[in-house]
JSON list of C-alpha atoms in Angstrom, two decimals:
[
{"chain": "V", "resi": 1, "resn": "MET", "atom": "CA", "xyz": [161.99, 19.58, 132.95]},
{"chain": "V", "resi": 2, "resn": "TYR", "atom": "CA", "xyz": [159.82, 20.96, 129.85]},
{"chain": "V", "resi": 3, "resn": "LYS", "atom": "CA", "xyz": [160.27, 19.03, 126.65]},
{"chain": "V", "resi": 4, "resn": "THR", "atom": "CA", "xyz": [160.49, 21.66, 124.05]},
{"chain": "V", "resi": 5, "resn": "THR", "atom": "CA", "xyz": [158.38, 20.33, 120.53]},
{"chain": "V", "resi": 6, "resn": "GLU", "atom": "CA", "xyz": [162.59, 21.42, 119.67]},
{"chain": "V", "resi": 7, "resn": "ILE", "atom": "CA", "xyz": [163.61, 18.24, 120.45]},
{"chain": "V", "resi": 8, "resn": "THR", "atom": "CA", "xyz": [161.37, 16.27, 117.58]},
{"chain": "V", "resi": 9, "resn": "SER", "atom": "CA", "xyz": [160.60, 12.75, 118.57]},
{"chain": "V", "resi": 10, "resn": "ALA", "atom": "CA", "xyz": [161.17, 9.20, 116.35]},
{"chain": "V", "resi": 11, "resn": "GLU", "atom": "CA", "xyz": [158.60, 7.81, 119.00]},
{"chain": "V", "resi": 12, "resn": "ILE", "atom": "CA", "xyz": [155.73, 10.34, 119.00]},
{"chain": "V", "resi": 13, "resn": "ALA", "atom": "CA", "xyz": [153.99, 9.26, 115.95]},
{"chain": "V", "resi": 14, "resn": "SER", "atom": "CA", "xyz": [152.77, 13.54, 115.36]},
{"chain": "V", "resi": 15, "resn": "ASP", "atom": "CA", "xyz": [156.50, 14.22, 114.99]},
{"chain": "V", "resi": 16, "resn": "ASN", "atom": "CA", "xyz": [156.84, 11.77, 112.08]},
{"chain": "V", "resi": 17, "resn": "PRO", "atom": "CA", "xyz": [156.93, 14.24, 109.18]},
{"chain": "V", "resi": 18, "resn": "VAL", "atom": "CA", "xyz": [159.48, 16.19, 111.15]},
{"chain": "V", "resi": 19, "resn": "HIS", "atom": "CA", "xyz": [161.63, 13.55, 112.39]},
{"chain": "V", "resi": 20, "resn": "GLN", "atom": "CA", "xyz": [162.02, 12.07, 108.95]},
{"chain": "V", "resi": 21, "resn": "ARG", "atom": "CA", "xyz": [162.98, 15.69, 107.53]},
{"chain": "V", "resi": 22, "resn": "LEU", "atom": "CA", "xyz": [165.74, 15.58, 109.95]},
{"chain": "V", "resi": 23, "resn": "LEU", "atom": "CA", "xyz": [166.55, 12.29, 109.18]},
{"chain": "V", "resi": 24, "resn": "PHE", "atom": "CA", "xyz": [167.41, 12.67, 105.58]},
{"chain": "V", "resi": 25, "resn": "PRO", "atom": "CA", "xyz": [169.90, 15.15, 105.92]},
{"chain": "V", "resi": 26, "resn": "TYR", "atom": "CA", "xyz": [172.10, 12.27, 108.22]},
{"chain": "V", "resi": 27, "resn": "VAL", "atom": "CA", "xyz": [171.28, 9.69, 105.44]},
{"chain": "V", "resi": 28, "resn": "GLU", "atom": "CA", "xyz": [173.18, 12.28, 102.64]},
{"chain": "V", "resi": 29, "resn": "ALA", "atom": "CA", "xyz": [175.93, 13.31, 105.18]},
{"chain": "V", "resi": 30, "resn": "ALA", "atom": "CA", "xyz": [176.87, 9.10, 106.11]},
{"chain": "V", "resi": 31, "resn": "GLN", "atom": "CA", "xyz": [177.80, 9.21, 102.26]},
{"chain": "V", "resi": 32, "resn": "ILE", "atom": "CA", "xyz": [180.22, 12.07, 102.35]},
{"chain": "V", "resi": 33, "resn": "VAL", "atom": "CA", "xyz": [181.78, 12.54, 105.59]},
{"chain": "V", "resi": 34, "resn": "ARG", "atom": "CA", "xyz": [184.96, 10.15, 106.25]},
{"chain": "V", "resi": 35, "resn": "GLY", "atom": "CA", "xyz": [188.22, 10.57, 108.86]},
{"chain": "V", "resi": 36, "resn": "LYS", "atom": "CA", "xyz": [187.35, 12.62, 112.40]},
{"chain": "V", "resi": 37, "resn": "VAL", "atom": "CA", "xyz": [184.01, 13.95, 112.78]},
{"chain": "V", "resi": 38, "resn": "LEU", "atom": "CA", "xyz": [182.60, 16.37, 114.50]},
{"chain": "V", "resi": 39, "resn": "GLU", "atom": "CA", "xyz": [178.65, 17.27, 115.12]},
{"chain": "V", "resi": 40, "resn": "ILE", "atom": "CA", "xyz": [177.95, 20.46, 116.83]},
{"chain": "V", "resi": 41, "resn": "GLY", "atom": "CA", "xyz": [174.21, 19.84, 118.18]},
{"chain": "V", "resi": 42, "resn": "CYS", "atom": "CA", "xyz": [174.32, 15.96, 118.43]},
{"chain": "V", "resi": 43, "resn": "GLY", "atom": "CA", "xyz": [170.92, 16.24, 120.65]},
{"chain": "V", "resi": 44, "resn": "TRP", "atom": "CA", "xyz": [169.55, 12.78, 121.14]},
{"chain": "V", "resi": 45, "resn": "GLY", "atom": "CA", "xyz": [171.35, 11.32, 118.60]},
{"chain": "V", "resi": 46, "resn": "ARG", "atom": "CA", "xyz": [169.48, 11.27, 115.73]},
{"chain": "V", "resi": 47, "resn": "GLY", "atom": "CA", "xyz": [172.02, 10.65, 113.33]},
{"chain": "V", "resi": 48, "resn": "LEU", "atom": "CA", "xyz": [174.90, 8.87, 115.73]},
{"chain": "V", "resi": 49, "resn": "GLU", "atom": "CA", "xyz": [174.27, 5.42, 114.23]},
{"chain": "V", "resi": 50, "resn": "LEU", "atom": "CA", "xyz": [174.82, 6.69, 110.38]},
{"chain": "V", "resi": 51, "resn": "LEU", "atom": "CA", "xyz": [177.75, 9.47, 111.08]},
{"chain": "V", "resi": 52, "resn": "THR", "atom": "CA", "xyz": [179.84, 6.78, 113.70]},
{"chain": "V", "resi": 53, "resn": "GLN", "atom": "CA", "xyz": [179.76, 4.32, 110.97]},
{"chain": "V", "resi": 54, "resn": "ALA", "atom": "CA", "xyz": [180.95, 6.41, 108.67]},
{"chain": "V", "resi": 55, "resn": "ALA", "atom": "CA", "xyz": [183.25, 8.56, 110.43]},
{"chain": "V", "resi": 56, "resn": "ASP", "atom": "CA", "xyz": [186.70, 6.73, 111.66]},
{"chain": "V", "resi": 57, "resn": "HIS", "atom": "CA", "xyz": [185.94, 8.65, 114.78]},
{"chain": "V", "resi": 58, "resn": "TYR", "atom": "CA", "xyz": [183.08, 11.23, 115.99]},
{"chain": "V", "resi": 59, "resn": "THR", "atom": "CA", "xyz": [183.28, 13.90, 118.73]},
{"chain": "V", "resi": 60, "resn": "GLY", "atom": "CA", "xyz": [179.87, 15.74, 119.98]},
{"chain": "V", "resi": 61, "resn": "ILE", "atom": "CA", "xyz": [179.05, 18.77, 121.49]},
{"chain": "V", "resi": 62, "resn": "ASP", "atom": "CA", "xyz": [175.63, 19.32, 123.15]},
{"chain": "V", "resi": 63, "resn": "LYS", "atom": "CA", "xyz": [174.73, 22.18, 125.42]},
{"chain": "V", "resi": 64, "resn": "ASN", "atom": "CA", "xyz": [172.01, 19.60, 127.74]},
{"chain": "V", "resi": 65, "resn": "ASP", "atom": "CA", "xyz": [174.14, 17.37, 130.03]},
{"chain": "V", "resi": 66, "resn": "ALA", "atom": "CA", "xyz": [171.84, 14.68, 130.39]},
{"chain": "V", "resi": 67, "resn": "LEU", "atom": "CA", "xyz": [171.78, 13.60, 126.70]},
{"chain": "V", "resi": 68, "resn": "ILE", "atom": "CA", "xyz": [175.55, 13.73, 126.65]},
{"chain": "V", "resi": 69, "resn": "GLN", "atom": "CA", "xyz": [176.08, 11.29, 129.59]},
{"chain": "V", "resi": 70, "resn": "SER", "atom": "CA", "xyz": [173.95, 9.23, 128.07]},
{"chain": "V", "resi": 71, "resn": "LEU", "atom": "CA", "xyz": [175.14, 9.18, 124.96]},
{"chain": "V", "resi": 72, "resn": "ARG", "atom": "CA", "xyz": [178.39, 8.48, 126.13]},
{"chain": "V", "resi": 73, "resn": "GLN", "atom": "CA", "xyz": [177.26, 5.18, 127.42]},
{"chain": "V", "resi": 74, "resn": "GLU", "atom": "CA", "xyz": [175.49, 4.17, 124.61]},
{"chain": "V", "resi": 75, "resn": "TYR", "atom": "CA", "xyz": [178.25, 5.00, 122.25]},
{"chain": "V", "resi": 76, "resn": "PRO", "atom": "CA", "xyz": [181.69, 4.34, 124.12]},
{"chain": "V", "resi": 77, "resn": "LYS", "atom": "CA", "xyz": [184.18, 4.46, 121.15]},
{"chain": "V", "resi": 78, "resn": "SER", "atom": "CA", "xyz": [183.27, 8.40, 120.42]},
{"chain": "V", "resi": 79, "resn": "THR", "atom": "CA", "xyz": [184.07, 11.36, 122.16]},
{"chain": "V", "resi": 80, "resn": "PHE", "atom": "CA", "xyz": [181.21, 13.48, 123.55]},
{"chain": "V", "resi": 81, "resn": "ILE", "atom": "CA", "xyz": [181.09, 17.06, 125.11]},
{"chain": "V", "resi": 82, "resn": "GLN", "atom": "CA", "xyz": [178.67, 19.13, 127.28]},
{"chain": "V", "resi": 83, "resn": "ALA", "atom": "CA", "xyz": [179.19, 23.06, 126.35]},
{"chain": "V", "resi": 84, "resn": "ASN", "atom": "CA", "xyz": [177.49, 25.66, 125.29]},
{"chain": "V", "resi": 85, "resn": "ILE", "atom": "CA", "xyz": [178.96, 27.01, 121.76]},
{"chain": "V", "resi": 86, "resn": "PRO", "atom": "CA", "xyz": [179.97, 29.00, 120.15]},
{"chain": "V", "resi": 87, "resn": "PRO", "atom": "CA", "xyz": [183.03, 29.00, 120.59]},
{"chain": "V", "resi": 88, "resn": "LEU", "atom": "CA", "xyz": [184.74, 25.46, 120.58]},
{"chain": "V", "resi": 89, "resn": "SER", "atom": "CA", "xyz": [186.97, 25.68, 123.35]},
{"chain": "V", "resi": 90, "resn": "GLY", "atom": "CA", "xyz": [189.20, 22.96, 124.23]},
{"chain": "V", "resi": 91, "resn": "LEU", "atom": "CA", "xyz": [189.17, 22.01, 120.59]},
{"chain": "V", "resi": 92, "resn": "ALA", "atom": "CA", "xyz": [192.41, 22.57, 118.50]},
{"chain": "V", "resi": 93, "resn": "ASP", "atom": "CA", "xyz": [192.54, 24.25, 115.13]},
{"chain": "V", "resi": 94, "resn": "ASN", "atom": "CA", "xyz": [193.02, 22.42, 112.04]},
{"chain": "V", "resi": 95, "resn": "THR", "atom": "CA", "xyz": [191.24, 19.26, 113.69]},
{"chain": "V", "resi": 96, "resn": "PHE", "atom": "CA", "xyz": [188.65, 17.90, 112.09]},
{"chain": "V", "resi": 97, "resn": "ASP", "atom": "CA", "xyz": [188.09, 16.47, 108.41]},
{"chain": "V", "resi": 98, "resn": "TYR", "atom": "CA", "xyz": [184.68, 17.22, 108.45]},
{"chain": "V", "resi": 99, "resn": "ILE", "atom": "CA", "xyz": [181.69, 19.30, 111.01]},
{"chain": "V", "resi": 100, "resn": "VAL", "atom": "CA", "xyz": [177.83, 18.35, 110.64]},
{"chain": "V", "resi": 101, "resn": "THR", "atom": "CA", "xyz": [175.79, 20.75, 112.19]},
{"chain": "V", "resi": 102, "resn": "PHE", "atom": "CA", "xyz": [172.29, 20.34, 111.91]},
{"chain": "V", "resi": 103, "resn": "GLN", "atom": "CA", "xyz": [169.14, 22.73, 112.67]},
{"chain": "V", "resi": 104, "resn": "VAL", "atom": "CA", "xyz": [171.71, 24.56, 115.28]},
{"chain": "V", "resi": 105, "resn": "ILE", "atom": "CA", "xyz": [172.81, 28.01, 113.64]},
{"chain": "V", "resi": 106, "resn": "GLU", "atom": "CA", "xyz": [169.09, 28.88, 114.25]},
{"chain": "V", "resi": 107, "resn": "HIS", "atom": "CA", "xyz": [169.16, 28.82, 117.87]},
{"chain": "V", "resi": 108, "resn": "ILE", "atom": "CA", "xyz": [172.97, 30.43, 118.09]},
{"chain": "V", "resi": 109, "resn": "GLN", "atom": "CA", "xyz": [172.80, 34.38, 119.11]},
{"chain": "V", "resi": 110, "resn": "ASN", "atom": "CA", "xyz": [176.55, 34.58, 117.96]},
{"chain": "V", "resi": 111, "resn": "ASP", "atom": "CA", "xyz": [176.38, 33.24, 114.32]},
{"chain": "V", "resi": 112, "resn": "ASP", "atom": "CA", "xyz": [179.10, 34.52, 113.02]},
{"chain": "V", "resi": 113, "resn": "LEU", "atom": "CA", "xyz": [181.46, 33.52, 116.09]},
{"chain": "V", "resi": 114, "resn": "PHE", "atom": "CA", "xyz": [179.63, 29.83, 115.30]},
{"chain": "V", "resi": 115, "resn": "VAL", "atom": "CA", "xyz": [180.81, 30.13, 111.55]},
{"chain": "V", "resi": 116, "resn": "LYS", "atom": "CA", "xyz": [184.57, 31.38, 112.72]},
{"chain": "V", "resi": 117, "resn": "GLU", "atom": "CA", "xyz": [184.94, 28.56, 115.15]},
{"chain": "V", "resi": 118, "resn": "ALA", "atom": "CA", "xyz": [184.13, 25.80, 112.74]},
{"chain": "V", "resi": 119, "resn": "TYR", "atom": "CA", "xyz": [186.18, 27.14, 110.19]},
{"chain": "V", "resi": 120, "resn": "ARG", "atom": "CA", "xyz": [189.28, 27.31, 113.08]},
{"chain": "V", "resi": 121, "resn": "VAL", "atom": "CA", "xyz": [188.85, 23.97, 113.97]},
{"chain": "V", "resi": 122, "resn": "LEU", "atom": "CA", "xyz": [188.57, 22.26, 110.34]},
{"chain": "V", "resi": 123, "resn": "LYS", "atom": "CA", "xyz": [191.55, 21.26, 108.94]},
{"chain": "V", "resi": 124, "resn": "PRO", "atom": "CA", "xyz": [192.87, 22.55, 105.42]},
{"chain": "V", "resi": 125, "resn": "GLY", "atom": "CA", "xyz": [190.18, 21.43, 103.03]},
{"chain": "V", "resi": 126, "resn": "GLY", "atom": "CA", "xyz": [187.74, 20.25, 105.36]},
{"chain": "V", "resi": 127, "resn": "THR", "atom": "CA", "xyz": [184.26, 20.51, 104.93]},
{"chain": "V", "resi": 128, "resn": "LEU", "atom": "CA", "xyz": [181.26, 21.71, 106.94]},
{"chain": "V", "resi": 129, "resn": "LEU", "atom": "CA", "xyz": [177.67, 19.96, 106.32]},
{"chain": "V", "resi": 130, "resn": "LEU", "atom": "CA", "xyz": [175.56, 22.43, 107.65]},
{"chain": "V", "resi": 131, "resn": "THR", "atom": "CA", "xyz": [171.29, 22.90, 107.42]},
{"chain": "V", "resi": 132, "resn": "THR", "atom": "CA", "xyz": [168.85, 25.07, 108.76]},
{"chain": "V", "resi": 133, "resn": "VAL", "atom": "CA", "xyz": [165.38, 26.57, 107.96]},
{"chain": "V", "resi": 134, "resn": "ASN", "atom": "CA", "xyz": [164.33, 28.46, 104.90]},
{"chain": "V", "resi": 135, "resn": "ARG", "atom": "CA", "xyz": [163.05, 31.71, 106.47]},
{"chain": "V", "resi": 136, "resn": "LEU", "atom": "CA", "xyz": [160.23, 31.79, 103.22]},
{"chain": "V", "resi": 137, "resn": "PHE", "atom": "CA", "xyz": [158.55, 28.31, 104.17]},
{"chain": "V", "resi": 138, "resn": "SER", "atom": "CA", "xyz": [158.28, 29.39, 108.17]},
{"chain": "V", "resi": 139, "resn": "LEU", "atom": "CA", "xyz": [154.44, 29.04, 108.69]},
{"chain": "V", "resi": 140, "resn": "THR", "atom": "CA", "xyz": [154.91, 31.42, 112.06]},
{"chain": "V", "resi": 141, "resn": "ARG", "atom": "CA", "xyz": [157.51, 32.80, 114.07]},
{"chain": "V", "resi": 142, "resn": "ASN", "atom": "CA", "xyz": [159.22, 30.47, 115.91]},
{"chain": "V", "resi": 143, "resn": "PRO", "atom": "CA", "xyz": [160.49, 31.70, 119.34]},
{"chain": "V", "resi": 144, "resn": "TRP", "atom": "CA", "xyz": [162.95, 28.89, 120.01]},
{"chain": "V", "resi": 145, "resn": "HIS", "atom": "CA", "xyz": [165.28, 30.56, 116.90]},
{"chain": "V", "resi": 146, "resn": "VAL", "atom": "CA", "xyz": [167.43, 33.34, 117.30]},
{"chain": "V", "resi": 147, "resn": "ARG", "atom": "CA", "xyz": [166.89, 34.16, 114.02]},
{"chain": "V", "resi": 148, "resn": "GLU", "atom": "CA", "xyz": [166.30, 32.25, 110.12]},
{"chain": "V", "resi": 149, "resn": "TYR", "atom": "CA", "xyz": [167.93, 32.91, 106.89]},
{"chain": "V", "resi": 150, "resn": "THR", "atom": "CA", "xyz": [167.24, 33.37, 103.42]},
{"chain": "V", "resi": 151, "resn": "ALA", "atom": "CA", "xyz": [169.42, 31.08, 100.92]},
{"chain": "V", "resi": 152, "resn": "ASP", "atom": "CA", "xyz": [171.37, 34.27, 100.06]},
{"chain": "V", "resi": 153, "resn": "GLU", "atom": "CA", "xyz": [171.56, 35.40, 103.70]},
{"chain": "V", "resi": 154, "resn": "LEU", "atom": "CA", "xyz": [173.01, 32.18, 105.27]},
{"chain": "V", "resi": 155, "resn": "LYS", "atom": "CA", "xyz": [175.60, 31.79, 102.33]},
{"chain": "V", "resi": 156, "resn": "ASN", "atom": "CA", "xyz": [176.77, 35.59, 102.99]},
{"chain": "V", "resi": 157, "resn": "LEU", "atom": "CA", "xyz": [177.42, 34.32, 106.20]},
{"chain": "V", "resi": 158, "resn": "LEU", "atom": "CA", "xyz": [179.31, 31.45, 105.54]},
{"chain": "V", "resi": 159, "resn": "LEU", "atom": "CA", "xyz": [181.50, 33.21, 102.53]},
{"chain": "V", "resi": 160, "resn": "ARG", "atom": "CA", "xyz": [182.89, 35.33, 105.31]},
{"chain": "V", "resi": 161, "resn": "TYR", "atom": "CA", "xyz": [185.23, 32.61, 106.50]},
{"chain": "V", "resi": 162, "resn": "PHE", "atom": "CA", "xyz": [184.63, 29.97, 104.12]},
{"chain": "V", "resi": 163, "resn": "PRO", "atom": "CA", "xyz": [186.27, 30.49, 100.55]},
{"chain": "V", "resi": 164, "resn": "THR", "atom": "CA", "xyz": [183.77, 27.86, 98.72]},
{"chain": "V", "resi": 165, "resn": "VAL", "atom": "CA", "xyz": [180.38, 27.32, 99.65]},
{"chain": "V", "resi": 166, "resn": "GLU", "atom": "CA", "xyz": [177.84, 24.59, 97.55]},
{"chain": "V", "resi": 167, "resn": "THR", "atom": "CA", "xyz": [174.60, 25.79, 97.85]},
{"chain": "V", "resi": 168, "resn": "GLN", "atom": "CA", "xyz": [171.91, 23.06, 98.26]},
{"chain": "V", "resi": 169, "resn": "GLY", "atom": "CA", "xyz": [168.49, 22.60, 99.36]},
{"chain": "V", "resi": 170, "resn": "ILE", "atom": "CA", "xyz": [166.14, 19.86, 101.01]},
{"chain": "V", "resi": 171, "resn": "HIS", "atom": "CA", "xyz": [162.55, 19.87, 99.83]},
{"chain": "V", "resi": 172, "resn": "GLY", "atom": "CA", "xyz": [159.74, 17.07, 99.78]},
{"chain": "V", "resi": 173, "resn": "ASN", "atom": "CA", "xyz": [157.50, 15.11, 97.13]},
{"chain": "V", "resi": 174, "resn": "GLY", "atom": "CA", "xyz": [154.13, 15.82, 96.80]},
{"chain": "V", "resi": 175, "resn": "LYS", "atom": "CA", "xyz": [152.86, 14.07, 99.67]},
{"chain": "V", "resi": 176, "resn": "VAL", "atom": "CA", "xyz": [155.91, 16.14, 101.70]},
{"chain": "V", "resi": 177, "resn": "MET", "atom": "CA", "xyz": [153.98, 19.46, 100.38]},
{"chain": "V", "resi": 178, "resn": "ASP", "atom": "CA", "xyz": [150.66, 17.67, 100.43]},
{"chain": "V", "resi": 179, "resn": "TYR", "atom": "CA", "xyz": [151.19, 17.85, 104.45]},
{"chain": "V", "resi": 180, "resn": "TYR", "atom": "CA", "xyz": [152.92, 21.14, 104.53]},
{"chain": "V", "resi": 181, "resn": "GLU", "atom": "CA", "xyz": [149.87, 22.62, 102.83]},
{"chain": "V", "resi": 182, "resn": "GLN", "atom": "CA", "xyz": [147.47, 21.11, 105.68]},
{"chain": "V", "resi": 183, "resn": "ASN", "atom": "CA", "xyz": [149.88, 22.09, 108.29]},
{"chain": "V", "resi": 184, "resn": "LYS", "atom": "CA", "xyz": [149.89, 25.54, 107.00]},
{"chain": "V", "resi": 185, "resn": "LYS", "atom": "CA", "xyz": [146.11, 26.00, 106.62]},
{"chain": "V", "resi": 186, "resn": "SER", "atom": "CA", "xyz": [145.71, 24.76, 110.24]},
{"chain": "V", "resi": 187, "resn": "VAL", "atom": "CA", "xyz": [148.39, 27.19, 111.19]},
{"chain": "V", "resi": 188, "resn": "GLU", "atom": "CA", "xyz": [146.54, 30.26, 109.44]},
{"chain": "V", "resi": 189, "resn": "LYS", "atom": "CA", "xyz": [143.20, 29.35, 111.85]},
{"chain": "V", "resi": 190, "resn": "ILE", "atom": "CA", "xyz": [145.03, 29.52, 114.80]},
{"chain": "V", "resi": 191, "resn": "THR", "atom": "CA", "xyz": [147.42, 32.73, 114.13]},
{"chain": "V", "resi": 192, "resn": "ARG", "atom": "CA", "xyz": [144.56, 34.64, 113.05]},
{"chain": "V", "resi": 193, "resn": "TYR", "atom": "CA", "xyz": [143.60, 35.36, 116.30]},
{"chain": "V", "resi": 194, "resn": "ASP", "atom": "CA", "xyz": [146.83, 37.25, 116.82]},
{"chain": "V", "resi": 195, "resn": "VAL", "atom": "CA", "xyz": [145.13, 40.40, 115.63]},
{"chain": "V", "resi": 196, "resn": "PHE", "atom": "CA", "xyz": [147.74, 42.03, 117.96]},
{"chain": "V", "resi": 197, "resn": "ASP", "atom": "CA", "xyz": [150.74, 40.04, 115.78]},
{"chain": "V", "resi": 198, "resn": "LEU", "atom": "CA", "xyz": [151.97, 39.10, 119.35]},
{"chain": "V", "resi": 199, "resn": "GLN", "atom": "CA", "xyz": [154.14, 36.69, 118.08]},
{"chain": "V", "resi": 200, "resn": "HIS", "atom": "CA", "xyz": [156.44, 39.38, 116.40]},
{"chain": "V", "resi": 201, "resn": "ARG", "atom": "CA", "xyz": [156.23, 41.87, 119.24]},
{"chain": "V", "resi": 202, "resn": "LEU", "atom": "CA", "xyz": [156.37, 39.77, 122.13]},
{"chain": "V", "resi": 203, "resn": "PRO", "atom": "CA", "xyz": [159.91, 38.58, 123.18]},
{"chain": "V", "resi": 204, "resn": "ARG", "atom": "CA", "xyz": [160.94, 35.17, 122.61]},
{"chain": "V", "resi": 205, "resn": "TRP", "atom": "CA", "xyz": [160.81, 33.74, 126.20]},
{"chain": "V", "resi": 206, "resn": "MET", "atom": "CA", "xyz": [156.86, 34.75, 126.66]},
{"chain": "V", "resi": 207, "resn": "LEU", "atom": "CA", "xyz": [156.16, 32.84, 123.36]},
{"chain": "V", "resi": 208, "resn": "GLN", "atom": "CA", "xyz": [157.61, 29.59, 123.93]},
{"chain": "V", "resi": 209, "resn": "ILE", "atom": "CA", "xyz": [155.45, 27.89, 126.13]},
{"chain": "V", "resi": 210, "resn": "PRO", "atom": "CA", "xyz": [152.51, 28.76, 123.95]},
{"chain": "V", "resi": 211, "resn": "TYR", "atom": "CA", "xyz": [154.47, 28.39, 120.88]},
{"chain": "V", "resi": 212, "resn": "ASP", "atom": "CA", "xyz": [155.17, 24.05, 121.68]},
{"chain": "V", "resi": 213, "resn": "LEU", "atom": "CA", "xyz": [151.34, 23.78, 123.00]},
{"chain": "V", "resi": 214, "resn": "LEU", "atom": "CA", "xyz": [150.01, 25.12, 119.88]},
{"chain": "V", "resi": 215, "resn": "ASN", "atom": "CA", "xyz": [152.63, 22.72, 117.97]},
{"chain": "V", "resi": 216, "resn": "ARG", "atom": "CA", "xyz": [151.93, 19.76, 119.90]},
{"chain": "V", "resi": 217, "resn": "LEU", "atom": "CA", "xyz": [147.93, 20.14, 119.77]},
{"chain": "V", "resi": 218, "resn": "ASN", "atom": "CA", "xyz": [147.96, 21.29, 115.86]},
{"chain": "V", "resi": 219, "resn": "ARG", "atom": "CA", "xyz": [150.54, 18.31, 114.85]},
{"chain": "V", "resi": 220, "resn": "ASN", "atom": "CA", "xyz": [148.46, 15.89, 116.76]},
{"chain": "V", "resi": 221, "resn": "LYS", "atom": "CA", "xyz": [145.33, 17.31, 115.23]},
{"chain": "V", "resi": 222, "resn": "LEU", "atom": "CA", "xyz": [147.23, 16.53, 111.43]},
{"chain": "V", "resi": 223, "resn": "LEU", "atom": "CA", "xyz": [147.51, 13.24, 112.59]},
{"chain": "V", "resi": 224, "resn": "GLU", "atom": "CA", "xyz": [144.12, 12.49, 113.32]},
{"chain": "V", "resi": 225, "resn": "ALA", "atom": "CA", "xyz": [143.11, 13.94, 110.29]},
{"chain": "V", "resi": 226, "resn": "ASP", "atom": "CA", "xyz": [144.11, 11.53, 108.32]},
{"chain": "V", "resi": 227, "resn": "SER", "atom": "CA", "xyz": [147.14, 9.17, 107.87]},
{"chain": "V", "resi": 228, "resn": "LEU", "atom": "CA", "xyz": [149.61, 11.26, 105.95]},
{"chain": "V", "resi": 229, "resn": "ALA", "atom": "CA", "xyz": [151.90, 12.53, 108.76]},
{"chain": "V", "resi": 230, "resn": "ALA", "atom": "CA", "xyz": [152.24, 8.81, 109.50]},
{"chain": "V", "resi": 231, "resn": "GLU", "atom": "CA", "xyz": [153.42, 8.13, 105.97]},
{"chain": "V", "resi": 232, "resn": "ILE", "atom": "CA", "xyz": [156.12, 10.01, 105.42]},
{"chain": "V", "resi": 233, "resn": "ARG", "atom": "CA", "xyz": [159.28, 8.64, 105.20]},
{"chain": "V", "resi": 234, "resn": "TYR", "atom": "CA", "xyz": [163.09, 10.30, 104.98]},
{"chain": "V", "resi": 235, "resn": "THR", "atom": "CA", "xyz": [163.00, 9.01, 101.41]},
{"chain": "V", "resi": 236, "resn": "ASP", "atom": "CA", "xyz": [160.18, 11.28, 100.41]},
{"chain": "V", "resi": 237, "resn": "TYR", "atom": "CA", "xyz": [162.29, 13.82, 100.73]},
{"chain": "V", "resi": 238, "resn": "GLN", "atom": "CA", "xyz": [165.31, 15.03, 98.53]},
{"chain": "V", "resi": 239, "resn": "LEU", "atom": "CA", "xyz": [167.98, 17.74, 97.60]},
{"chain": "V", "resi": 240, "resn": "THR", "atom": "CA", "xyz": [167.48, 20.24, 95.13]},
{"chain": "V", "resi": 241, "resn": "ASN", "atom": "CA", "xyz": [170.01, 22.77, 93.56]},
{"chain": "V", "resi": 242, "resn": "THR", "atom": "CA", "xyz": [167.13, 25.53, 93.97]},
{"chain": "V", "resi": 243, "resn": "PRO", "atom": "CA", "xyz": [167.64, 26.24, 97.91]},
{"chain": "V", "resi": 244, "resn": "ALA", "atom": "CA", "xyz": [165.66, 29.12, 97.93]},
{"chain": "V", "resi": 245, "resn": "GLY", "atom": "CA", "xyz": [162.57, 27.44, 96.74]},
{"chain": "V", "resi": 246, "resn": "SER", "atom": "CA", "xyz": [163.73, 24.23, 99.41]},
{"chain": "V", "resi": 247, "resn": "LEU", "atom": "CA", "xyz": [162.58, 23.64, 102.79]},
{"chain": "V", "resi": 248, "resn": "ASP", "atom": "CA", "xyz": [165.73, 23.76, 104.44]},
{"chain": "V", "resi": 249, "resn": "PHE", "atom": "CA", "xyz": [169.40, 24.39, 103.42]},
{"chain": "V", "resi": 250, "resn": "PHE", "atom": "CA", "xyz": [171.94, 22.19, 102.86]},
{"chain": "V", "resi": 251, "resn": "TYR", "atom": "CA", "xyz": [175.18, 23.46, 102.37]},
{"chain": "V", "resi": 252, "resn": "LEU", "atom": "CA", "xyz": [178.71, 22.65, 102.42]},
{"chain": "V", "resi": 253, "resn": "ALA", "atom": "CA", "xyz": [181.66, 25.06, 103.02]},
{"chain": "V", "resi": 254, "resn": "LYS", "atom": "CA", "xyz": [184.94, 23.83, 102.28]},
{"chain": "V", "resi": 255, "resn": "LYS", "atom": "CA", "xyz": [188.17, 25.30, 104.24]}
]
């Protein structure tokens, strides 16, 4: 099976800056969640150790059946569901105290139904914790994403169903932003050859494999250039109150 760079590894050294960036919100979430927790898009389980320790009961949903089967073996006390979402079929109204969904909504075609279903299965007073990339900091079109959001676009989407939305961002320290600038310059060297702007003209499916190959090549190149990529840790990221100026959004929507 072709493995996309969207499934960021904790073992591949060149993936480290992205892995640490994706790990950070789980560390934050583990200090917030309790009771019955649902994770939409659990993937290979980057944050499971943290979330299962914080929750009374953890339920994870993902479309990848092989990953779900593996997680069932590794975490027998938790519940895992293989499903393409939305909707959240089979989950009853007012069931969960918290929903965690990190870097998922950008992959969802029907984002309105995604938010509506999250609202439905939360208990009254329950909270949705959601992260996604800030479109303003994307260096190129990501063909694995259906869409990306600005801070206000995401807030307004959540406010269609949730009465209260707390907007925060995830940003990096000097070390992280030095890496970001190195990455930006490297990506610009590649995209300057796209004189016909094919990255925005071609359908997503045509761009996915070329994007992955170039992305992997670029990450390896940055790692070889200096040791910065290997040095970044989740502690180099922090929450901010200025989501529009942050790498990712970290929004808490309360039912």
